Short mmCIF file of C-alpha atoms in Angstrom, two decimals:
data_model
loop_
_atom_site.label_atom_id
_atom_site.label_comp_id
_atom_site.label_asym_id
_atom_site.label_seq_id
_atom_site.Cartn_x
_atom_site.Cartn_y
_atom_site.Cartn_z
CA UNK A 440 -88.60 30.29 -66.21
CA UNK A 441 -85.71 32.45 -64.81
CA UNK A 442 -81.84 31.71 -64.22
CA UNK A 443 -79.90 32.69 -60.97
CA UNK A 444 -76.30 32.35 -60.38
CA UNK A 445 -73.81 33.13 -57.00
CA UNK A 446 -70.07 33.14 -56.85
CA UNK A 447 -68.10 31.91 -54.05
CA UNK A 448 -64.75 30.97 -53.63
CA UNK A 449 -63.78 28.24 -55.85
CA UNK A 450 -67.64 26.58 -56.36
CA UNK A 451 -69.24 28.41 -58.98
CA UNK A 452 -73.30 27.18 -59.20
CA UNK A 453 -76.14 28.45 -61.69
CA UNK A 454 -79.84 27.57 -60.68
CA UNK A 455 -82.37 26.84 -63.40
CA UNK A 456 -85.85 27.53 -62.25
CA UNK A 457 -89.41 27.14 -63.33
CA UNK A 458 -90.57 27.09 -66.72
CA UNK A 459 -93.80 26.61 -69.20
CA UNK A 460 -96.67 25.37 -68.30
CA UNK A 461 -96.18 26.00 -64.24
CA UNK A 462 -92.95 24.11 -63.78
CA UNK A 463 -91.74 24.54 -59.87
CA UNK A 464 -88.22 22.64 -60.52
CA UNK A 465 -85.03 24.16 -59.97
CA UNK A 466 -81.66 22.77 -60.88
CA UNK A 467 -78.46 23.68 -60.64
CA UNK A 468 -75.34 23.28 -62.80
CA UNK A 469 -71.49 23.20 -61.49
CA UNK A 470 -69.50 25.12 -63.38
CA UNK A 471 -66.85 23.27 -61.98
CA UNK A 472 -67.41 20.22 -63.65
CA UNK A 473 -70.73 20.90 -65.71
CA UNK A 474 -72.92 18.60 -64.26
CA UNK A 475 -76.55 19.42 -63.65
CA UNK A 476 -78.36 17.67 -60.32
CA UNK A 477 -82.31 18.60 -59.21
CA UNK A 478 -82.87 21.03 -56.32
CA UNK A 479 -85.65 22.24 -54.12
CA UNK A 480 -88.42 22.93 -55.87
CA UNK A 481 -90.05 26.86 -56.22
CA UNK A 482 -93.10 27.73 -54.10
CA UNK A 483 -95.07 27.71 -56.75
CA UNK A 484 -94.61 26.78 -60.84
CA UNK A 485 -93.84 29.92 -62.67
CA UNK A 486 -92.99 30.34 -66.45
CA UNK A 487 -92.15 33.26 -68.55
CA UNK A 488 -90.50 34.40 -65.38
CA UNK A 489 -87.49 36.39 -64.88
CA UNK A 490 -84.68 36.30 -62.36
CA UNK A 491 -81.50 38.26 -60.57
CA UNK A 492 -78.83 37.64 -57.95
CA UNK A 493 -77.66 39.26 -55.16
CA UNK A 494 -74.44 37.95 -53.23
CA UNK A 495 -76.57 35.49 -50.86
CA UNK A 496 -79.82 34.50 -52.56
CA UNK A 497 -81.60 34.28 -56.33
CA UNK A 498 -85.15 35.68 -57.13
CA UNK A 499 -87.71 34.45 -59.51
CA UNK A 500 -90.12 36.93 -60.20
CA UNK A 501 -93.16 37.28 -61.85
CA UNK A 502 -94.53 34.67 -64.54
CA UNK A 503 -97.69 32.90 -65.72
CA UNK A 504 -98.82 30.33 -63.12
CA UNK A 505 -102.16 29.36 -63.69
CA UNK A 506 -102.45 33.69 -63.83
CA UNK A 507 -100.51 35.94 -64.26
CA UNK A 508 -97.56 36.34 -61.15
CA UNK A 509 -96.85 39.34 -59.06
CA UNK A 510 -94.45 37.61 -56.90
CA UNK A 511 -91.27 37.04 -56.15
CA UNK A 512 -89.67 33.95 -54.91
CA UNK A 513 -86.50 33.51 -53.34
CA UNK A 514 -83.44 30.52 -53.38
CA UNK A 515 -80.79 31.02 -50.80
CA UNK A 516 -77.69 30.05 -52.33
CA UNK A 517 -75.87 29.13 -48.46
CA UNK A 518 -78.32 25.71 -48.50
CA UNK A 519 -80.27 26.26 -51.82
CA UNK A 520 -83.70 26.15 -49.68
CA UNK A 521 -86.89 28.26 -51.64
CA UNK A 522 -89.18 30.28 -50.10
CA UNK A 523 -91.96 32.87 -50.83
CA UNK A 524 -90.58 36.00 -48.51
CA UNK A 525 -94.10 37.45 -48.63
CA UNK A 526 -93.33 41.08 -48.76
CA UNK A 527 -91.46 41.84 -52.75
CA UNK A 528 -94.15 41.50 -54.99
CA UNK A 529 -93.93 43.24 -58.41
CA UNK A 530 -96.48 46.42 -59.03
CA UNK A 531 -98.27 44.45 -61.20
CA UNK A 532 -98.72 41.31 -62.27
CA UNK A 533 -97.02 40.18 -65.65
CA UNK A 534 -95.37 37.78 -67.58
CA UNK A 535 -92.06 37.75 -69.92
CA UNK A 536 -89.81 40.86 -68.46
CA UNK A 537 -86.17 40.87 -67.98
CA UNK A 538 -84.39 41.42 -65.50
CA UNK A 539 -80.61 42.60 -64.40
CA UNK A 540 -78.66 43.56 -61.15
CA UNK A 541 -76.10 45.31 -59.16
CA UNK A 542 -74.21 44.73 -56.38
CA UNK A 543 -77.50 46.47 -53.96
CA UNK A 544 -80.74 45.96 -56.74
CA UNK A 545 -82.12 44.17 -58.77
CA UNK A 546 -84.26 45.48 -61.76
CA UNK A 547 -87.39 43.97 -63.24
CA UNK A 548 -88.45 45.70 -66.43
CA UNK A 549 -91.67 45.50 -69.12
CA UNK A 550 -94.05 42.60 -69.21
CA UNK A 551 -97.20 41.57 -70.43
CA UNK A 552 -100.30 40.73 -68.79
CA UNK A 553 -104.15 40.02 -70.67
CA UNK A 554 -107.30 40.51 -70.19
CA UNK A 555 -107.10 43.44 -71.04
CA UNK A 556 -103.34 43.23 -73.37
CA UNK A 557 -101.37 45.48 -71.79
CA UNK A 558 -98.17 45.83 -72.14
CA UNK A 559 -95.74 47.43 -69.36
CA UNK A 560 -93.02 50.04 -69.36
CA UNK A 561 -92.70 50.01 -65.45
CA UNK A 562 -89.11 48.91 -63.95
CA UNK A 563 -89.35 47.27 -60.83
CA UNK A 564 -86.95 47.42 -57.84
CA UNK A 565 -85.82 44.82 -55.12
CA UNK A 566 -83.75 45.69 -52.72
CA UNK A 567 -81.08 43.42 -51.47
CA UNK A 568 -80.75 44.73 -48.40
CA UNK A 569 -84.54 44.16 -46.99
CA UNK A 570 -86.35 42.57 -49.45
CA UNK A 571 -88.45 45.23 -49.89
CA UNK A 572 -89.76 46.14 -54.06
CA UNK A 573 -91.08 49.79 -55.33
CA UNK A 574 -91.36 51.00 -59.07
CA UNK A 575 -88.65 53.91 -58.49
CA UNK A 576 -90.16 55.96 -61.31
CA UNK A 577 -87.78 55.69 -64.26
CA UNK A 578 -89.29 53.53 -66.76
CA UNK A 579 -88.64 52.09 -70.07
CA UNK A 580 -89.84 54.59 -73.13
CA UNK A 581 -92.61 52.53 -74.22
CA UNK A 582 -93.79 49.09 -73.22
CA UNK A 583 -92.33 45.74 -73.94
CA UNK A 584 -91.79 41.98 -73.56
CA UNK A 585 -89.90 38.94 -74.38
CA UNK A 586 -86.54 41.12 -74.26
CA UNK A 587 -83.81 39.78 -72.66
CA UNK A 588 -81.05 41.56 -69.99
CA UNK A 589 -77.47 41.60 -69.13
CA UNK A 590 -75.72 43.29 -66.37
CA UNK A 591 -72.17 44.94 -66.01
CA UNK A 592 -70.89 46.20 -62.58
CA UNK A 593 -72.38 49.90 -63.69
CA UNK A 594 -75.47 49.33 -66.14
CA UNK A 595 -77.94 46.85 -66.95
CA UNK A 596 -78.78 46.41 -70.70
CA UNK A 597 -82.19 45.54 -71.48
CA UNK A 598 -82.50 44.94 -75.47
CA UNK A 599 -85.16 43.66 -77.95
CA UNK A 600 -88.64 42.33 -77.34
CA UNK A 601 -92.13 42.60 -78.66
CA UNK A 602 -94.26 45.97 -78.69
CA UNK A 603 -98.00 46.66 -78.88
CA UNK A 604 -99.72 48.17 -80.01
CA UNK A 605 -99.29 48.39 -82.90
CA UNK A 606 -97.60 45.30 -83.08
CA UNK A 607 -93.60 46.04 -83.46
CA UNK A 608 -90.58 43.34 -82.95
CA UNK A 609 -87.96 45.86 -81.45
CA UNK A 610 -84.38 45.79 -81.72
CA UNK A 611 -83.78 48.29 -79.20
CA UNK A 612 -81.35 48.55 -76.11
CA UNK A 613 -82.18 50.32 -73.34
CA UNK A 614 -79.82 51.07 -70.39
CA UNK A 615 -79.86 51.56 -66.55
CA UNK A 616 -77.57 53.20 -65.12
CA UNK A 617 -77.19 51.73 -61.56
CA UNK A 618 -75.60 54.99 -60.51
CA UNK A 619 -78.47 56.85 -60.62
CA UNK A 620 -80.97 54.37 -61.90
CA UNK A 621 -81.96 56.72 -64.92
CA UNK A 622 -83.02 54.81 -67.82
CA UNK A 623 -81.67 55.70 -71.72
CA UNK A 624 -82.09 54.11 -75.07
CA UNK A 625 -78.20 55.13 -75.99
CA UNK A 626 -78.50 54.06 -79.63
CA UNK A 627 -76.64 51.14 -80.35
CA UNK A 628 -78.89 48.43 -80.75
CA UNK A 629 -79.47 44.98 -81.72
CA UNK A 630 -78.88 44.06 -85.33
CA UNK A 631 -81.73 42.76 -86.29
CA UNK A 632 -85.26 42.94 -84.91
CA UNK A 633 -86.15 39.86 -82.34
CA UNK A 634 -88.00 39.03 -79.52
CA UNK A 635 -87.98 35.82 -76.85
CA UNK A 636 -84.06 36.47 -76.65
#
């Protein structure tokens, strides 16, 4: 499954959602106070997904479901209702990517989707503003999956994961630059080798 956070004011929630094999729950911990309470369910179970936050809502995209998932859910964080928008699916369909986000996008990136293996280097876009998704053409150097992603206000850091072929654990970090949203492998990477981060 995929975790979502907001921010607002002084209530500070983060939404855990979905999960191995085909899990639809959601719940939510208050930072507050730490305590964890069920929500609204997702559309549809999902696991191996991966998720990002705008201001207003959370997204779960993505997965294995029975299948593999080329949508996107949403959980609007004003009354924590879920909902399947319809029109943000992912280019294709795939499981274990990661995924980061700025103030206006948020970035799905790699994947992994059988029969045939294949294993994707395509970065996915959402757009906060409409909803909308499009691969915006600056991908990852090769393909990967089971990496994991963190965000700063200016770049999101996507770092480790699985290769193939030929079968490689990777302990690289690649960065987007949400500037420009060109993609880099700056050099400083993980210490060690690893993969479901």
């Amino acid at each position: 499954g995929g975790a979502s956070y907001r921010i607002k004011g002084s209530r500070t929630y983060g939404y855990f959602g979905g999960g191995f094999p085909g899990v639809l729950t959601v719940e939510r911990i208050d930072f507050s106070n730490e305590t964890i309470t069920p929500g609204n369910n997702l559309p549809q179970g999902r696991g191996y997904s991966a998720a990002v936050s705008s201001s207003s809502y959370g997204y779960f995209g993505g997965g294995l479901g029975p299948g593999f998932l080329d949508t996107i859910d949403r959980i609007d964080f004003s009354n924590e209702t879920t909902s399947a928008p319809g029109n943000n699916f992912l280019t294709e369909p795939r499981q274990s990517s990661a995924a980061c986000s700025s103030s206006s996008y948020g970035y799905f990136g790699g994947g992994y989707t059988t029969p045939p293996a294949t294993t994707y280097a395509t970065v996915d876009r959402i757009d906060f503003s409409n909803e909308t998704t499009s691969a915006p053409g600056n991908n990852l150097n090769d393909g990967l999956f089971a990496h994991a992603a963190v965000s700063s206000s200016s770049y999101g850091y996507l770092g480790g994961g699985y290769f193939t072929p030929p079968a490689t654990i990777l302990a690289t970090v690649y960065r987007i630059d949400f500037s420009n949203e060109s993609i880099s492998a700056p050099g400083y990477n993980l210490t060690e080798a690893r993969y479901l981060l």
